[in-house]
Coordinates of C-alpha atoms in Angstrom, one line a residue:
Chain A
X563 CA 0.1 0.0 -0.1
X564 CA 2.7 2.4 1.0
X565 CA 4.5 1.5 -2.3
X566 CA 1.3 2.3 -4.3
X567 CA 1.2 5.8 -2.5
X568 CA 4.6 6.6 -3.1
X569 CA 4.2 6.0 -6.9
X570 CA 1.2 9.0 -7.0
X571 CA 2.3 12.7 -7.7
X572 CA 1.1 13.4 -4.2
X573 CA 4.3 11.9 -2.6
X574 CA 6.9 14.0 -5.0
X575 CA 4.9 17.2 -4.9
X576 CA 4.7 17.0 -0.9
X577 CA 8.3 15.9 -0.5
X578 CA 9.3 19.1 -2.6
X579 CA 7.1 21.5 -0.7
X580 CA 7.7 20.2 2.7
X581 CA 11.7 20.1 2.1
X582 CA 11.5 23.7 0.8
X583 CA 8.8 25.0 3.5
X584 CA 11.4 23.3 6.0
X585 CA 14.6 24.7 4.2
X586 CA 13.1 28.5 4.1
X587 CA 12.6 28.1 7.9
X588 CA 16.3 27.3 8.6
X589 CA 17.6 30.0 5.7
X590 CA 15.5 32.5 8.0
X591 CA 16.5 31.3 11.4
X592 CA 20.4 31.0 10.7
X593 CA 20.4 33.9 8.3
X594 CA 23.5 32.0 6.7
X595 CA 23.8 32.2 2.9
X596 CA 25.2 28.6 3.2
X597 CA 21.4 27.8 3.9
X598 CA 20.2 28.3 0.6
X599 CA 16.8 27.0 0.3
X600 CA 17.2 25.3 -3.2
X601 CA 20.7 23.7 -2.2
X602 CA 19.5 22.6 1.1
X603 CA 16.0 21.1 -0.3
X604 CA 17.8 19.3 -3.2
X605 CA 20.3 17.8 -1.0
X606 CA 17.8 16.9 1.8
X607 CA 15.6 15.3 -0.7
X608 CA 18.6 13.0 -1.9
X609 CA 19.7 12.4 1.2
X610 CA 16.3 11.3 2.1
X611 CA 15.5 9.2 -1.0
X612 CA 18.8 7.4 -0.6
X613 CA 18.2 6.6 3.2
X614 CA 14.7 5.5 2.4
X615 CA 15.7 3.5 -0.5
X616 CA 12.8 4.9 -2.4
X617 CA 13.8 5.1 -6.2
X618 CA 14.3 8.7 -7.9
X619 CA 11.6 7.8 -10.5
X620 CA 9.1 7.3 -7.9
X621 CA 9.9 11.0 -6.7
X622 CA 10.1 12.2 -10.1
X623 CA 6.5 11.5 -10.6
X624 CA 5.5 14.4 -8.6
X625 CA 8.4 16.5 -9.1
X626 CA 7.4 16.6 -12.6
X627 CA 4.1 18.7 -11.6
X628 CA 6.5 21.3 -9.5
X629 CA 9.0 21.5 -12.3
X630 CA 6.0 22.1 -14.7
X631 CA 5.5 25.8 -13.2
X632 CA 9.0 26.6 -14.3
X633 CA 7.9 26.9 -17.7
X634 CA 5.1 29.9 -17.1
X635 CA 7.8 31.1 -14.5
X636 CA 10.3 32.1 -17.3
X637 CA 7.9 33.7 -19.3
X638 CA 6.6 35.7 -16.1
X639 CA 10.2 37.3 -16.2
X640 CA 8.9 39.6 -18.9
X641 CA 6.9 41.4 -16.2
X642 CA 9.8 42.8 -14.1
X643 CA 11.9 43.5 -17.2
X644 CA 8.7 45.5 -18.4
X645 CA 8.4 47.4 -15.0
X646 CA 12.2 48.5 -15.0
X647 CA 12.4 49.0 -19.0
X648 CA 13.5 52.4 -19.0
X649 CA 16.4 51.8 -16.5
X650 CA 17.5 48.7 -18.5
X651 CA 17.0 50.5 -21.8
X652 CA 19.5 53.5 -20.6
X653 CA 21.9 50.7 -19.9
X654 CA 21.8 48.7 -23.2
X655 CA 25.1 49.2 -23.9
X656 CA 26.9 48.0 -20.6
X657 CA 24.2 45.1 -20.3
X658 CA 24.8 43.6 -23.5
X659 CA 28.6 43.9 -23.8
X660 CA 28.9 42.5 -20.1
X661 CA 26.6 39.3 -21.0
X662 CA 28.6 38.8 -24.0
X663 CA 32.0 38.9 -22.1
X664 CA 30.5 36.9 -19.5
X665 CA 29.6 34.1 -22.1
X666 CA 32.8 34.0 -23.9
X667 CA 34.7 33.8 -20.7
X668 CA 32.0 31.0 -19.4
X669 CA 32.7 28.9 -22.4
X670 CA 36.7 29.3 -22.4
X671 CA 36.9 28.9 -18.6
X672 CA 34.9 26.1 -18.0
X673 CA 36.0 23.7 -20.8
X674 CA 39.6 25.3 -20.7
X675 CA 40.0 24.3 -17.0
X676 CA 38.5 20.8 -17.4
X677 CA 40.9 20.2 -20.5
X678 CA 44.1 21.4 -18.4
X679 CA 43.0 18.9 -15.4
X680 CA 42.8 16.2 -17.8
X681 CA 39.1 15.9 -18.3
X682 CA 37.9 13.4 -20.8
X683 CA 36.4 15.0 -24.1
X684 CA 32.8 14.1 -23.1
X685 CA 33.3 16.1 -19.9
X686 CA 34.9 19.1 -21.5
X687 CA 32.2 19.4 -24.0
X688 CA 29.6 19.2 -21.4
X689 CA 30.9 21.5 -19.3
X690 CA 31.3 24.1 -22.1
X691 CA 27.5 25.5 -21.7
X692 CA 27.1 24.9 -18.0
X693 CA 26.2 28.8 -17.2
X694 CA 23.3 28.6 -19.6
X695 CA 19.5 27.9 -18.5
X696 CA 19.1 24.0 -18.7
X697 CA 17.0 23.7 -21.7
X698 CA 19.3 25.8 -23.9
X699 CA 22.4 24.0 -22.5
X700 CA 21.1 20.6 -23.4
X701 CA 20.6 21.4 -27.1
X702 CA 24.0 22.8 -27.3
X703 CA 25.5 19.8 -25.8
X704 CA 23.3 17.8 -28.3
X705 CA 24.6 19.8 -31.3
X706 CA 28.5 19.7 -30.3
X707 CA 28.5 16.4 -28.8
X708 CA 29.0 15.4 -24.9
X709 CA 26.5 14.1 -22.6
X710 CA 23.4 16.2 -22.0
X711 CA 22.5 14.6 -18.9
X712 CA 25.7 15.5 -17.1
X713 CA 25.4 19.0 -18.5
X714 CA 21.8 19.2 -17.0
X715 CA 23.6 18.3 -13.6
X716 CA 26.4 20.4 -14.0
X717 CA 23.9 23.2 -14.7
X718 CA 22.1 22.9 -11.8
X719 CA 25.3 23.1 -9.5
X720 CA 26.5 25.9 -11.3
X721 CA 22.9 27.4 -10.5
X722 CA 23.2 26.6 -6.8
X723 CA 26.8 27.8 -6.4
X724 CA 25.6 31.3 -7.8
X725 CA 22.6 31.4 -5.7
X726 CA 24.6 30.6 -2.7
X727 CA 27.1 33.3 -2.9
X728 CA 26.9 35.2 -6.0
X729 CA 25.6 38.6 -4.6
X730 CA 28.4 38.3 -1.8
X731 CA 31.0 37.6 -4.0
X732 CA 30.1 40.5 -6.1
X733 CA 30.3 42.7 -3.3
X734 CA 33.5 41.4 -2.2
X735 CA 35.3 42.1 -5.4
X736 CA 34.0 45.4 -5.5
X737 CA 30.8 45.3 -7.6
X738 CA 28.6 48.0 -6.0
X739 CA 26.0 48.4 -9.1
X740 CA 22.8 46.7 -8.6
X741 CA 22.5 46.3 -12.8
X742 CA 26.3 44.5 -12.8
X743 CA 25.5 42.4 -9.9
X744 CA 22.3 41.2 -11.4
X745 CA 23.8 40.4 -14.6
X746 CA 26.7 38.7 -12.9
X747 CA 24.6 36.4 -11.3
X748 CA 22.1 35.6 -14.1
X749 CA 25.1 35.1 -16.7
X750 CA 27.0 32.8 -14.4
X751 CA 24.2 31.0 -13.1
X752 CA 20.8 31.4 -15.0
X753 CA 17.6 30.9 -13.4
X754 CA 18.6 29.4 -10.1
X755 CA 20.8 32.7 -9.6
X756 CA 18.1 34.7 -10.7
X757 CA 15.6 33.7 -7.9
X758 CA 18.1 34.5 -5.5
X759 CA 18.7 37.9 -7.1
X760 CA 14.8 38.6 -7.0
X761 CA 14.7 38.4 -3.3
X762 CA 18.0 40.8 -3.0
X763 CA 16.8 43.6 -5.4
X764 CA 14.0 44.2 -7.9
X765 CA 16.1 45.8 -10.6
X766 CA 19.0 43.4 -10.3
X767 CA 16.7 40.3 -10.7
X768 CA 15.1 41.8 -13.7
X769 CA 18.5 42.1 -15.2
X770 CA 19.4 38.8 -13.9
X771 CA 16.4 37.5 -15.9
X772 CA 17.6 39.1 -19.0
X773 CA 20.7 37.7 -18.7
X774 CA 19.2 34.0 -18.8
X775 CA 17.9 34.6 -22.2
X776 CA 20.6 36.6 -23.8
X777 CA 23.6 34.3 -22.4
X778 CA 21.9 31.3 -23.7
X779 CA 21.3 33.1 -27.1
X780 CA 25.3 34.3 -27.1
X781 CA 26.2 30.7 -26.3
X782 CA 24.1 28.9 -28.5
X783 CA 25.3 30.8 -31.5
X784 CA 28.7 31.2 -30.2
X785 CA 29.9 27.6 -28.9
X786 CA 29.2 25.7 -32.2
X787 CA 31.3 28.1 -33.9
X788 CA 34.3 27.9 -31.3
X789 CA 34.3 24.2 -31.8
X790 CA 34.5 24.3 -35.4
X791 CA 37.4 26.9 -35.2
X792 CA 39.3 25.0 -32.6
X793 CA 39.3 21.7 -34.4
Chain B
X1441 CA -5.3 35.5 -11.3
X1442 CA -6.9 33.1 -13.7
X1443 CA -6.6 35.2 -16.4
X1444 CA -2.7 36.0 -15.8
X1445 CA -1.6 32.5 -15.7
X1446 CA -3.8 31.7 -18.7
X1447 CA -2.3 34.5 -20.4
X1448 CA 1.5 33.0 -19.4
X1449 CA 0.9 29.4 -20.3
X1450 CA -0.8 30.8 -23.7
X1451 CA 2.5 32.8 -24.3
X1452 CA 4.6 29.8 -23.5
X1453 CA 2.5 27.9 -25.8
X1454 CA 3.2 30.1 -28.7
X1455 CA 6.9 30.1 -28.0
X1456 CA 6.9 26.3 -27.9
X1457 CA 5.1 26.4 -31.0
X1458 CA 7.5 29.0 -32.8
X1459 CA 10.8 26.9 -31.2
X1460 CA 9.1 23.7 -32.8
X1461 CA 8.4 24.8 -36.3
X1462 CA 11.6 26.8 -36.8
X1463 CA 14.1 24.4 -35.2
X1464 CA 16.0 27.2 -33.4
X1465 CA 17.7 25.8 -30.4
X1466 CA 16.0 28.5 -28.1
X1467 CA 13.5 26.7 -25.7
X1468 CA 9.6 27.9 -26.0
X1469 CA 9.7 29.5 -22.7
X1470 CA 12.4 32.1 -23.4
X1471 CA 10.8 32.7 -26.9
X1472 CA 7.7 33.4 -24.8
X1473 CA 9.2 35.6 -22.4
X1474 CA 10.2 37.7 -25.4
X1475 CA 6.8 37.7 -26.9
X1476 CA 5.3 38.6 -23.7
X1477 CA 7.8 41.4 -23.1
X1478 CA 7.0 42.8 -26.5
X1479 CA 3.0 42.2 -26.2
X1480 CA 3.4 44.3 -22.7
X1481 CA 5.4 47.3 -24.6
X1482 CA 2.6 47.2 -27.5
X1483 CA -0.2 47.5 -25.1
X1484 CA -1.6 44.0 -26.6
X1485 CA -1.4 42.7 -22.9
X1486 CA -1.7 45.0 -20.2
X1487 CA 0.2 44.8 -17.1
X1488 CA -2.5 44.6 -14.6
X1489 CA -3.9 41.2 -16.3
X1490 CA -0.5 39.4 -15.7
X1491 CA 1.2 41.5 -12.7
X1492 CA -0.5 39.2 -9.9
X1493 CA 0.3 36.0 -11.5
X1494 CA 3.7 36.9 -12.3
X1495 CA 4.5 37.9 -8.9
X1496 CA 3.2 34.5 -7.6
X1497 CA 5.5 32.5 -9.7
X1498 CA 8.5 34.6 -9.3
X1499 CA 8.3 34.6 -5.6
X1500 CA 8.8 31.1 -5.6
X1501 CA 10.8 30.7 -8.6
X1502 CA 13.7 28.7 -6.3
X1503 CA 11.0 26.1 -5.8
X1504 CA 10.6 24.9 -8.9
X1505 CA 14.2 24.3 -9.7
X1506 CA 14.4 21.7 -6.8
X1507 CA 12.9 18.9 -9.0
X1508 CA 15.6 19.4 -11.9
X1509 CA 18.2 19.7 -8.6
X1510 CA 17.5 16.2 -7.3
X1511 CA 17.8 14.8 -10.8
X1512 CA 21.6 15.3 -10.2
X1513 CA 21.7 11.9 -8.2
X1514 CA 20.8 9.9 -11.2
X1515 CA 24.5 10.9 -12.6
X1516 CA 26.2 11.0 -9.3
X1517 CA 28.5 8.3 -10.6
X1518 CA 29.6 9.8 -13.8
X1519 CA 30.3 13.0 -11.6
X1520 CA 32.3 10.8 -8.8
X1521 CA 34.2 9.7 -11.8
X1522 CA 36.0 12.7 -12.9
X1523 CA 34.8 14.6 -9.8
X1524 CA 38.3 16.9 -10.1
X1525 CA 38.1 18.4 -13.4
X1526 CA 34.5 18.8 -13.2
X1527 CA 34.6 20.4 -9.6
X1528 CA 37.3 22.8 -10.2
X1529 CA 35.8 23.9 -13.5
X1530 CA 32.6 24.5 -12.2
X1531 CA 33.6 26.4 -9.4
X1532 CA 36.1 28.4 -10.7
X1533 CA 34.5 29.1 -13.9
X1534 CA 31.4 30.3 -12.0
X1535 CA 33.2 32.8 -10.2
X1536 CA 35.2 34.1 -13.3
X1537 CA 31.9 34.5 -15.3
X1538 CA 30.5 36.6 -12.2
X1539 CA 33.5 38.8 -12.1
X1540 CA 34.2 39.3 -15.9
X1541 CA 30.4 39.9 -16.4
X1542 CA 30.0 42.3 -13.3
X1543 CA 33.3 44.2 -13.8
X1544 CA 32.8 44.7 -17.8
X1545 CA 29.0 46.1 -16.8
X1546 CA 29.8 48.4 -14.0
X1547 CA 33.0 49.9 -15.8
X1548 CA 30.9 50.8 -18.9
X1549 CA 28.0 51.7 -16.7
X1550 CA 30.6 54.3 -14.9
X1551 CA 31.8 55.3 -18.4
X1552 CA 28.6 56.2 -19.7
X1553 CA 27.5 58.1 -16.8
X1554 CA 30.8 60.3 -17.0
X1555 CA 29.8 60.9 -20.7
X1556 CA 26.6 62.4 -19.9
X1557 CA 27.9 64.6 -17.5

């Protein structure tokens, strides 16, 4: 009977919401950036599944329902962009050049470092679009070669890293501007970073949302070209 | 609220349609975002129609990424096999991207402000 229940969407949806609610309480209580609710929920659910022996597939039945809402949420990013359109349009130069520089440095540093450290061809290729939002990253990797599921995992890890310490790191290296911080976090760590930026600042969140799309666009055009040239 | 959600889903659907028809490697929801921005800008869609639904979704954006993150566990062995190049490249590169993007944007922003003065 328990197995039947676990196979219903109810289980996965409940586990996701419960983990997130708990993680948010911990995050608020501790006030520590290392208790980032997304990273905490993900590791909590993984540990729970491993400890209880419940297969990932059973969780995913309900997980898919939660994931579904990501689609319309990305469309919803148009709202903060529209509300802040004048401030963003005024800075279109710095924004577009910043994202372009970020996209190039991402591809070069991620695959370059992996190559220098003796990563296999598959890993080097899978790492190249790691700062790009999952659906775009996967279509890029399918084009250049590499392991799409590995890319998906690396994209999520990158996102968590940017969400945990992106705004703090920017402040640390002397980036004070809200727009520059939002761009940095959005370009480096896509949607998960943007979720954190939306908590920190409305303008920063809006440009981070813009960076998800633009970084994806630039990388999607640039990366196949780079790999043709490198060959 | 319902009208807002319907509009968001409708634009996503339209984006999916364009993505599939043209075969461009941009996901439907990103195309949907661009279309929604254009619709708001042209007055085709009023802000008040979608504001509430968008706010509700965006205030819980982090939650919707959790299932994708749990999916990492399926590739645990793959990551464990080449953990060194993977972890160093992921961590260092993420900080490099933030530094390059942020510094370039901030410097240009300051430059433009000085030009205007």
